[in-house]
Amino acid sequence: MEILELENFLPYRLYRLADAVSREFSTIYRERHGLTRPEWRTLSGLGQRGTMTATALGEQSAMHKTKVSRAVAELERRRWLTRTADENDRRVEHLTLTKAGLAAYREMVPLAKAFERELLAKLSASERAAISDGLAALEGALGKG
Amino acid sequence: MEILELENFLPYRLYRLADAVSREFSTIYRERHGLTRPEWRTLSGLGQRGTMTATALGEQSAMHKTKVSRAVAELERRRWLTRTADENDRRVEHLTLTKAGLAAYREMVPLAKAFERELLAKLSASERAAISDGLAALEGALGKG
DNA sequence: TTTCGATGGTTACAAATGAAACCAGTTTGG
DNA sequence: CCAAACTGGTTTCATTTGTAACCATCGAAA
């Protein structure tokens, strides 16, 4: 009988790894600020880019638009970001971090980098290269469709 | 100011890829049999191994035990698996696919393999090697803690 | 043996999620 | 100019998920 070896099945391996890594990382910002993952992504997106629309945020971080909508609402409630209406298109709003939002972002960046550094420190240089190249290749393959 | 580049941030890249791949793959078994992901994993685990306990299933596929419990309940409802009490430890139950469960498994395996094959076909041989080695290295790194 | 901490598994409840309907504003084609 | 199709974003509702409490059983130690 034909058998599928889960341990070698790519979708399964990817999901399992991503889940483990992401779960461990999330404890950092959850404990620190009580942020959910969509909220953290929104914060990071805006911190990195400065100003974005909700749609752009969704595309950048592959979040469903309802996730974005709710994350933005929560960050706004905390006064970590503000919305500014677009001049030409009144459906669009431009999101920007406030001082408080920026402060939180600045605090999180080193933690995120440290987390990644520690994770990668467990790998050899060639393994790091392999992961980086492999993921890039897959990203490219999926992008094309 | 120090900035985190999300596109190069490992946890983020992993999650995004896994989500995309897993989501696309899941449409296959969702459309075919109306299976959820935990149910599919349970089916695959049992198909591959023959007989497992719920705890073993959870470990193998990194599923929370409530997920396992519910997936098993559903597959049992469909009469795709049966539970047999352990002789020595009455808390434990051994799960096995029924004829119907096995039939479904046999039908799914080629679809899963085809999906993976098509995905990998978009990569060069060295890219495939990179992904495989990189993931293995990460798996090892996480395993150690 | 009895008691107490672990373990396999289920259940109840709360929070996160996604699909689809929705609102408001915008573009396009007739 | 106006209706129809579309787009940015929100809301509603049903489903999925996780946490924590739970039940039953087991093993070890007093």
Coordinates of C-alpha atoms (C1' of nucleotides) in Angstrom, one line a residue:
Chain A
M1 CA 0.0 0.0 0.0
E2 CA 1.2 3.5 -0.8
I3 CA 2.0 5.5 2.3
L4 CA 2.6 9.1 2.9
E5 CA 5.5 9.9 5.2
L6 CA 4.4 12.9 7.1
E7 CA 7.8 13.7 8.4
N8 CA 9.0 14.3 4.9
F9 CA 5.9 15.9 3.6
L10 CA 6.7 19.5 2.8
P11 CA 3.4 21.2 3.7
Y12 CA 3.4 19.4 7.0
R13 CA 7.0 20.2 7.9
L14 CA 6.5 23.8 7.0
Y15 CA 3.4 24.2 9.1
R16 CA 4.8 22.4 12.1
L17 CA 8.0 24.5 12.1
A18 CA 6.2 27.7 11.6
D19 CA 3.7 26.9 14.3
A20 CA 6.5 26.1 16.8
V21 CA 8.6 29.1 16.0
S22 CA 5.8 31.5 15.8
R23 CA 4.2 30.2 19.0
E24 CA 7.4 30.6 20.9
F25 CA 8.1 34.1 19.5
S26 CA 4.6 35.2 20.2
T27 CA 5.0 34.7 23.9
I28 CA 7.5 37.6 23.8
Y29 CA 5.1 40.2 22.7
R30 CA 2.1 38.7 24.3
E31 CA 3.8 38.9 27.7
R32 CA 5.3 42.2 27.1
H33 CA 2.3 44.1 25.8
G34 CA -0.6 41.7 25.5
L35 CA -0.5 41.9 21.7
T36 CA -2.1 39.3 19.4
R37 CA -0.2 38.3 16.4
P38 CA -2.2 40.4 13.9
E39 CA -1.7 43.4 16.2
W40 CA 2.0 42.7 16.3
R41 CA 2.2 42.4 12.6
T42 CA 0.4 45.7 12.2
L43 CA 2.7 47.4 14.6
S44 CA 5.7 46.0 12.7
G45 CA 4.4 46.9 9.3
L46 CA 3.8 50.5 10.3
G47 CA 7.0 50.7 12.2
Q48 CA 8.9 49.5 9.2
R49 CA 7.1 51.5 6.5
G50 CA 5.9 54.6 8.4
T51 CA 2.5 54.9 6.8
M52 CA 0.3 52.3 5.2
T53 CA -3.3 51.7 4.3
A54 CA -5.2 48.7 5.7
T55 CA -5.2 47.0 2.4
A56 CA -1.4 47.4 2.0
L57 CA -1.0 46.0 5.5
G58 CA -3.0 43.0 4.5
E59 CA -1.0 42.3 1.4
Q60 CA 2.3 42.8 3.1
S61 CA 1.6 40.4 5.9
A62 CA -0.8 38.1 4.2
M63 CA -3.5 38.8 6.7
H64 CA -7.2 38.6 6.0
K65 CA -8.8 42.0 5.8
T66 CA -11.0 41.3 8.8
K67 CA -7.9 40.6 10.8
V68 CA -6.3 43.8 9.8
S69 CA -9.5 45.7 10.5
R70 CA -9.7 44.4 14.0
A71 CA -6.0 44.8 14.8
V72 CA -6.1 48.4 13.6
A73 CA -9.1 49.1 15.7
E74 CA -7.4 47.7 18.8
L75 CA -4.2 49.6 18.2
E76 CA -6.2 52.7 17.7
R77 CA -8.0 52.1 20.9
R78 CA -4.6 52.0 22.7
R79 CA -3.7 55.2 20.9
W80 CA -0.8 53.5 19.2
L81 CA -1.9 54.6 15.8
T82 CA -4.0 57.2 14.1
R83 CA -6.0 57.2 10.9
T84 CA -5.8 60.0 8.3
A85 CA -8.3 60.3 5.5
D86 CA -7.0 60.2 2.0
E87 CA -7.4 63.5 0.1
N88 CA -8.5 62.0 -3.2
D89 CA -10.2 58.8 -2.2
R90 CA -12.4 59.1 0.9
R91 CA -12.6 55.3 1.3
V92 CA -8.9 55.0 2.1
E93 CA -7.3 55.8 5.4
H94 CA -3.6 56.1 6.0
L95 CA -2.4 54.6 9.2
T96 CA 0.5 56.0 11.2
L97 CA 2.0 55.1 14.6
T98 CA 1.7 57.6 17.3
K99 CA 4.5 58.5 19.7
A100 CA 3.3 55.7 22.0
G101 CA 3.1 53.3 19.1
L102 CA 6.6 54.1 18.0
A103 CA 7.9 53.7 21.5
A104 CA 6.4 50.2 21.7
Y105 CA 7.8 49.4 18.3
R106 CA 11.3 50.6 19.2
E107 CA 11.1 48.4 22.3
M108 CA 10.1 45.3 20.3
V109 CA 12.6 45.4 17.5
P110 CA 15.6 44.4 19.6
L111 CA 13.6 41.6 21.2
A112 CA 12.6 40.3 17.8
K113 CA 16.1 40.5 16.5
A114 CA 17.5 38.7 19.5
F115 CA 15.0 36.0 19.1
E116 CA 16.0 35.4 15.5
R117 CA 19.6 35.6 16.3
E118 CA 19.4 33.0 19.1
L119 CA 17.4 30.7 16.8
L120 CA 19.9 31.0 14.0
A121 CA 22.8 30.6 16.3
K122 CA 21.9 27.0 16.7
L123 CA 22.6 26.5 13.0
S124 CA 25.8 26.4 11.1
A125 CA 26.6 29.0 8.5
S126 CA 25.7 26.6 5.6
E127 CA 22.5 25.6 7.3
R128 CA 21.6 29.3 7.6
A129 CA 22.3 29.7 4.0
A130 CA 20.2 26.7 3.1
I131 CA 17.2 27.9 5.0
S132 CA 17.4 31.4 3.5
D133 CA 17.8 30.2 0.0
G134 CA 15.2 27.5 0.3
L135 CA 12.6 29.8 1.7
A136 CA 13.4 32.4 -1.0
A137 CA 13.0 29.8 -3.7
L138 CA 9.6 28.7 -2.3
E139 CA 8.4 32.2 -1.9
G140 CA 9.3 32.8 -5.6
A141 CA 7.6 29.6 -6.7
L142 CA 4.4 30.5 -4.8
G143 CA 4.5 34.1 -6.0
K144 CA 4.4 32.9 -9.6
G145 CA 1.4 30.7 -8.9
Chain B
M1 CA 16.0 54.3 14.3
E2 CA 16.4 50.5 14.3
I3 CA 14.0 48.8 11.9
L4 CA 12.9 45.2 11.6
E5 CA 12.6 44.0 8.0
L6 CA 9.6 41.7 8.0
E7 CA 10.4 40.2 4.6
N8 CA 13.6 38.9 6.0
F9 CA 12.4 37.9 9.5
L10 CA 12.5 34.2 9.8
P11 CA 9.4 33.6 12.0
Y12 CA 7.4 35.8 9.7
R13 CA 8.6 34.2 6.5
L14 CA 8.0 30.7 7.8
Y15 CA 4.5 31.5 8.9
R16 CA 3.6 33.2 5.7
L17 CA 4.8 30.3 3.6
A18 CA 3.3 27.6 5.7
D19 CA 0.0 29.4 5.7
A20 CA -0.1 29.8 2.0
V21 CA 1.0 26.2 1.2
S22 CA -1.2 24.7 3.9
R23 CA -4.2 26.7 2.9
E24 CA -3.8 25.7 -0.7
F25 CA -3.3 22.0 0.1
S26 CA -6.2 22.0 2.5
T27 CA -8.7 22.8 -0.3
I28 CA -7.9 19.4 -1.7
Y29 CA -9.1 17.4 1.2
R30 CA -11.7 19.8 2.2
E31 CA -13.4 19.7 -1.2
R32 CA -12.9 15.9 -1.5
H33 CA -14.2 14.8 1.9
G34 CA -15.0 17.8 3.9
L35 CA -12.1 17.1 6.3
T36 CA -10.6 19.7 8.6
R37 CA -6.9 19.9 8.9
P38 CA -6.8 18.1 12.3
E39 CA -9.0 15.4 10.8
W40 CA -6.7 15.1 7.8
R41 CA -3.7 14.8 10.0
T42 CA -5.3 12.2 12.1
L43 CA -6.2 10.2 9.1
S44 CA -2.7 10.5 7.7
G45 CA -1.1 9.6 11.0
L46 CA -3.1 6.4 11.4
G47 CA -2.8 5.5 7.7
Q48 CA 1.0 5.8 8.0
R49 CA 1.5 4.1 11.3
G50 CA -1.4 1.7 11.5
T51 CA -2.4 2.2 15.1
M52 CA -1.7 5.0 17.5
T53 CA -3.0 6.5 20.7
A54 CA -4.3 10.0 20.8
T55 CA -1.3 11.2 22.7
A56 CA 1.1 9.8 20.1
L57 CA -1.0 11.4 17.4
G58 CA -0.7 14.7 19.1
E59 CA 3.1 14.4 19.4
Q60 CA 3.6 13.3 15.9
S61 CA 1.7 16.1 14.3
A62 CA 2.2 18.8 16.9
M63 CA -1.6 19.1 17.6
H64 CA -3.1 20.2 20.8
K65 CA -4.8 17.4 22.6
T66 CA -8.2 19.0 22.3
K67 CA -7.7 19.1 18.5
V68 CA -6.8 15.4 18.5
S69 CA -9.8 14.6 20.7
R70 CA -12.2 16.4 18.4
A71 CA -10.7 15.1 15.2
V72 CA -10.9 11.5 16.5
A73 CA -14.4 12.0 17.7
E74 CA -15.4 13.2 14.2
L75 CA -13.6 10.4 12.4
E76 CA -15.2 7.9 14.7
R77 CA -18.6 9.4 14.0
R78 CA -17.9 8.8 10.3
R79 CA -16.9 5.3 11.1
W80 CA -13.4 5.9 9.7
L81 CA -11.7 4.7 12.8
T82 CA -12.3 2.6 15.9
R83 CA -11.0 2.7 19.4
T84 CA -9.7 -0.3 21.3
A85 CA -9.1 -0.2 25.0
D86 CA -5.6 -0.9 26.1
E87 CA -5.2 -4.2 28.1
N88 CA -2.9 -2.8 30.8
D89 CA -3.9 0.8 31.0
R90 CA -7.5 1.6 30.9
R91 CA -7.0 5.3 30.2
V92 CA -5.4 4.6 26.9
E93 CA -7.2 3.8 23.6
H94 CA -5.6 2.5 20.5
L95 CA -7.0 4.0 17.3
T96 CA -7.2 2.2 14.0
L97 CA -8.7 3.0 10.7
T98 CA -11.6 1.0 9.5
K99 CA -12.0 -0.2 6.0
A100 CA -13.8 3.0 5.0
G101 CA -11.0 5.1 6.7
L102 CA -8.3 3.2 4.9
A103 CA -10.2 3.6 1.6
A104 CA -10.2 7.4 2.2
Y105 CA -6.6 7.3 3.1
R106 CA -5.6 5.4 0.0
E107 CA -7.5 7.9 -2.1
M108 CA -5.8 10.9 -0.5
V109 CA -2.2 9.7 -0.6
P110 CA -1.7 10.2 -4.4
L111 CA -3.3 13.6 -4.2
A112 CA -1.0 14.7 -1.5
K113 CA 2.0 13.4 -3.3
A114 CA 0.9 15.1 -6.5
F115 CA 0.5 18.3 -4.7
E116 CA 4.0 18.2 -3.3
R117 CA 5.5 17.1 -6.6
E118 CA 3.9 20.0 -8.4
L119 CA 5.1 22.4 -5.8
L120 CA 8.7 21.1 -5.9
A121 CA 8.6 21.0 -9.7
K122 CA 8.8 24.8 -9.6
L123 CA 12.2 24.6 -7.9
S124 CA 15.6 23.7 -9.2
A125 CA 17.3 20.6 -7.8
S126 CA 19.6 22.7 -5.7
E127 CA 16.7 24.8 -4.3
R128 CA 14.9 21.6 -3.4
A129 CA 18.0 20.5 -1.5
A130 CA 18.3 23.8 0.2
I131 CA 14.7 23.7 1.5
S132 CA 15.1 20.1 2.6
D133 CA 18.4 20.7 4.4
G134 CA 17.3 24.0 5.9
L135 CA 14.1 22.7 7.3
A136 CA 15.9 19.7 8.7
A137 CA 18.4 21.9 10.4
L138 CA 15.7 24.1 12.0
E139 CA 13.8 21.0 13.1
G140 CA 16.9 19.8 14.8
A141 CA 17.6 23.1 16.4
L142 CA 14.1 23.3 17.8
G143 CA 14.1 19.8 19.0
K144 CA 17.1 20.5 21.1
G145 CA 15.4 23.5 22.6
Chain C
dT1 C1' -3.1 0.1 51.6
dT2 C1' -3.9 4.8 51.2
dT3 C1' -2.8 9.0 49.5
dC4 C1' -1.0 12.2 46.2
dG5 C1' 1.0 13.6 42.0
dA6 C1' 1.1 12.5 37.1
dT7 C1' -1.2 11.1 32.7
dG8 C1' -4.8 9.9 28.9
dG9 C1' -8.5 11.9 27.3
dT10 C1' -12.9 14.9 27.3
dT11 C1' -15.7 19.0 28.1
dA12 C1' -17.0 23.9 28.9
dC13 C1' -16.2 28.4 28.1
dA14 C1' -13.9 32.3 26.0
dA15 C1' -11.2 34.2 22.4
dA16 C1' -9.7 34.2 17.6
dT17 C1' -10.9 33.4 12.9
dG18 C1' -13.1 33.3 8.1
dA19 C1' -17.0 33.7 5.0
dA20 C1' -20.3 36.5 3.5
dA21 C1' -23.2 40.4 3.9
dC22 C1' -22.8 45.0 4.2
dC23 C1' -21.9 50.4 3.8
dA24 C1' -19.8 54.1 1.6
dG25 C1' -17.4 55.9 -1.9
dT26 C1' -15.4 55.4 -6.8
dT27 C1' -15.0 54.2 -11.5
dT28 C1' -16.7 52.7 -15.9
dG29 C1' -19.7 52.2 -19.9
dG30 C1' -23.8 53.3 -22.1
Chain D
dC1 C1' -25.5 61.9 -16.5
dC2 C1' -26.6 57.6 -14.3
dA3 C1' -26.7 52.7 -13.3
dA4 C1' -23.8 48.8 -12.6
dA5 C1' -19.6 46.9 -11.2
dC6 C1' -15.8 47.5 -8.1
dT7 C1' -13.0 48.7 -4.0
dG8 C1' -11.6 50.0 1.0
dG9 C1' -13.0 48.9 5.1
dT10 C1' -16.4 47.2 8.9
dT11 C1' -19.7 44.1 11.0
dT12 C1' -22.3 39.9 11.8
dC13 C1' -22.5 35.2 12.5
dA14 C1' -20.9 30.5 12.6
dT15 C1' -16.8 27.7 13.1
dT16 C1' -12.3 26.8 15.0
dT17 C1' -9.2 27.1 18.4
dG18 C1' -6.9 27.4 23.1
dT19 C1' -7.1 27.5 28.2
dA20 C1' -8.4 25.6 32.0
dA21 C1' -11.1 22.7 34.6
dC22 C1' -12.4 18.2 34.8
dC23 C1' -12.9 12.8 35.2
dA24 C1' -10.9 8.5 35.4
dT25 C1' -7.0 5.8 35.9
dC26 C1' -2.3 4.8 37.1
dG27 C1' 2.3 4.7 39.7
dA28 C1' 5.1 5.8 43.5
dA29 C1' 6.0 6.7 48.0
dA30 C1' 4.6 6.8 52.9

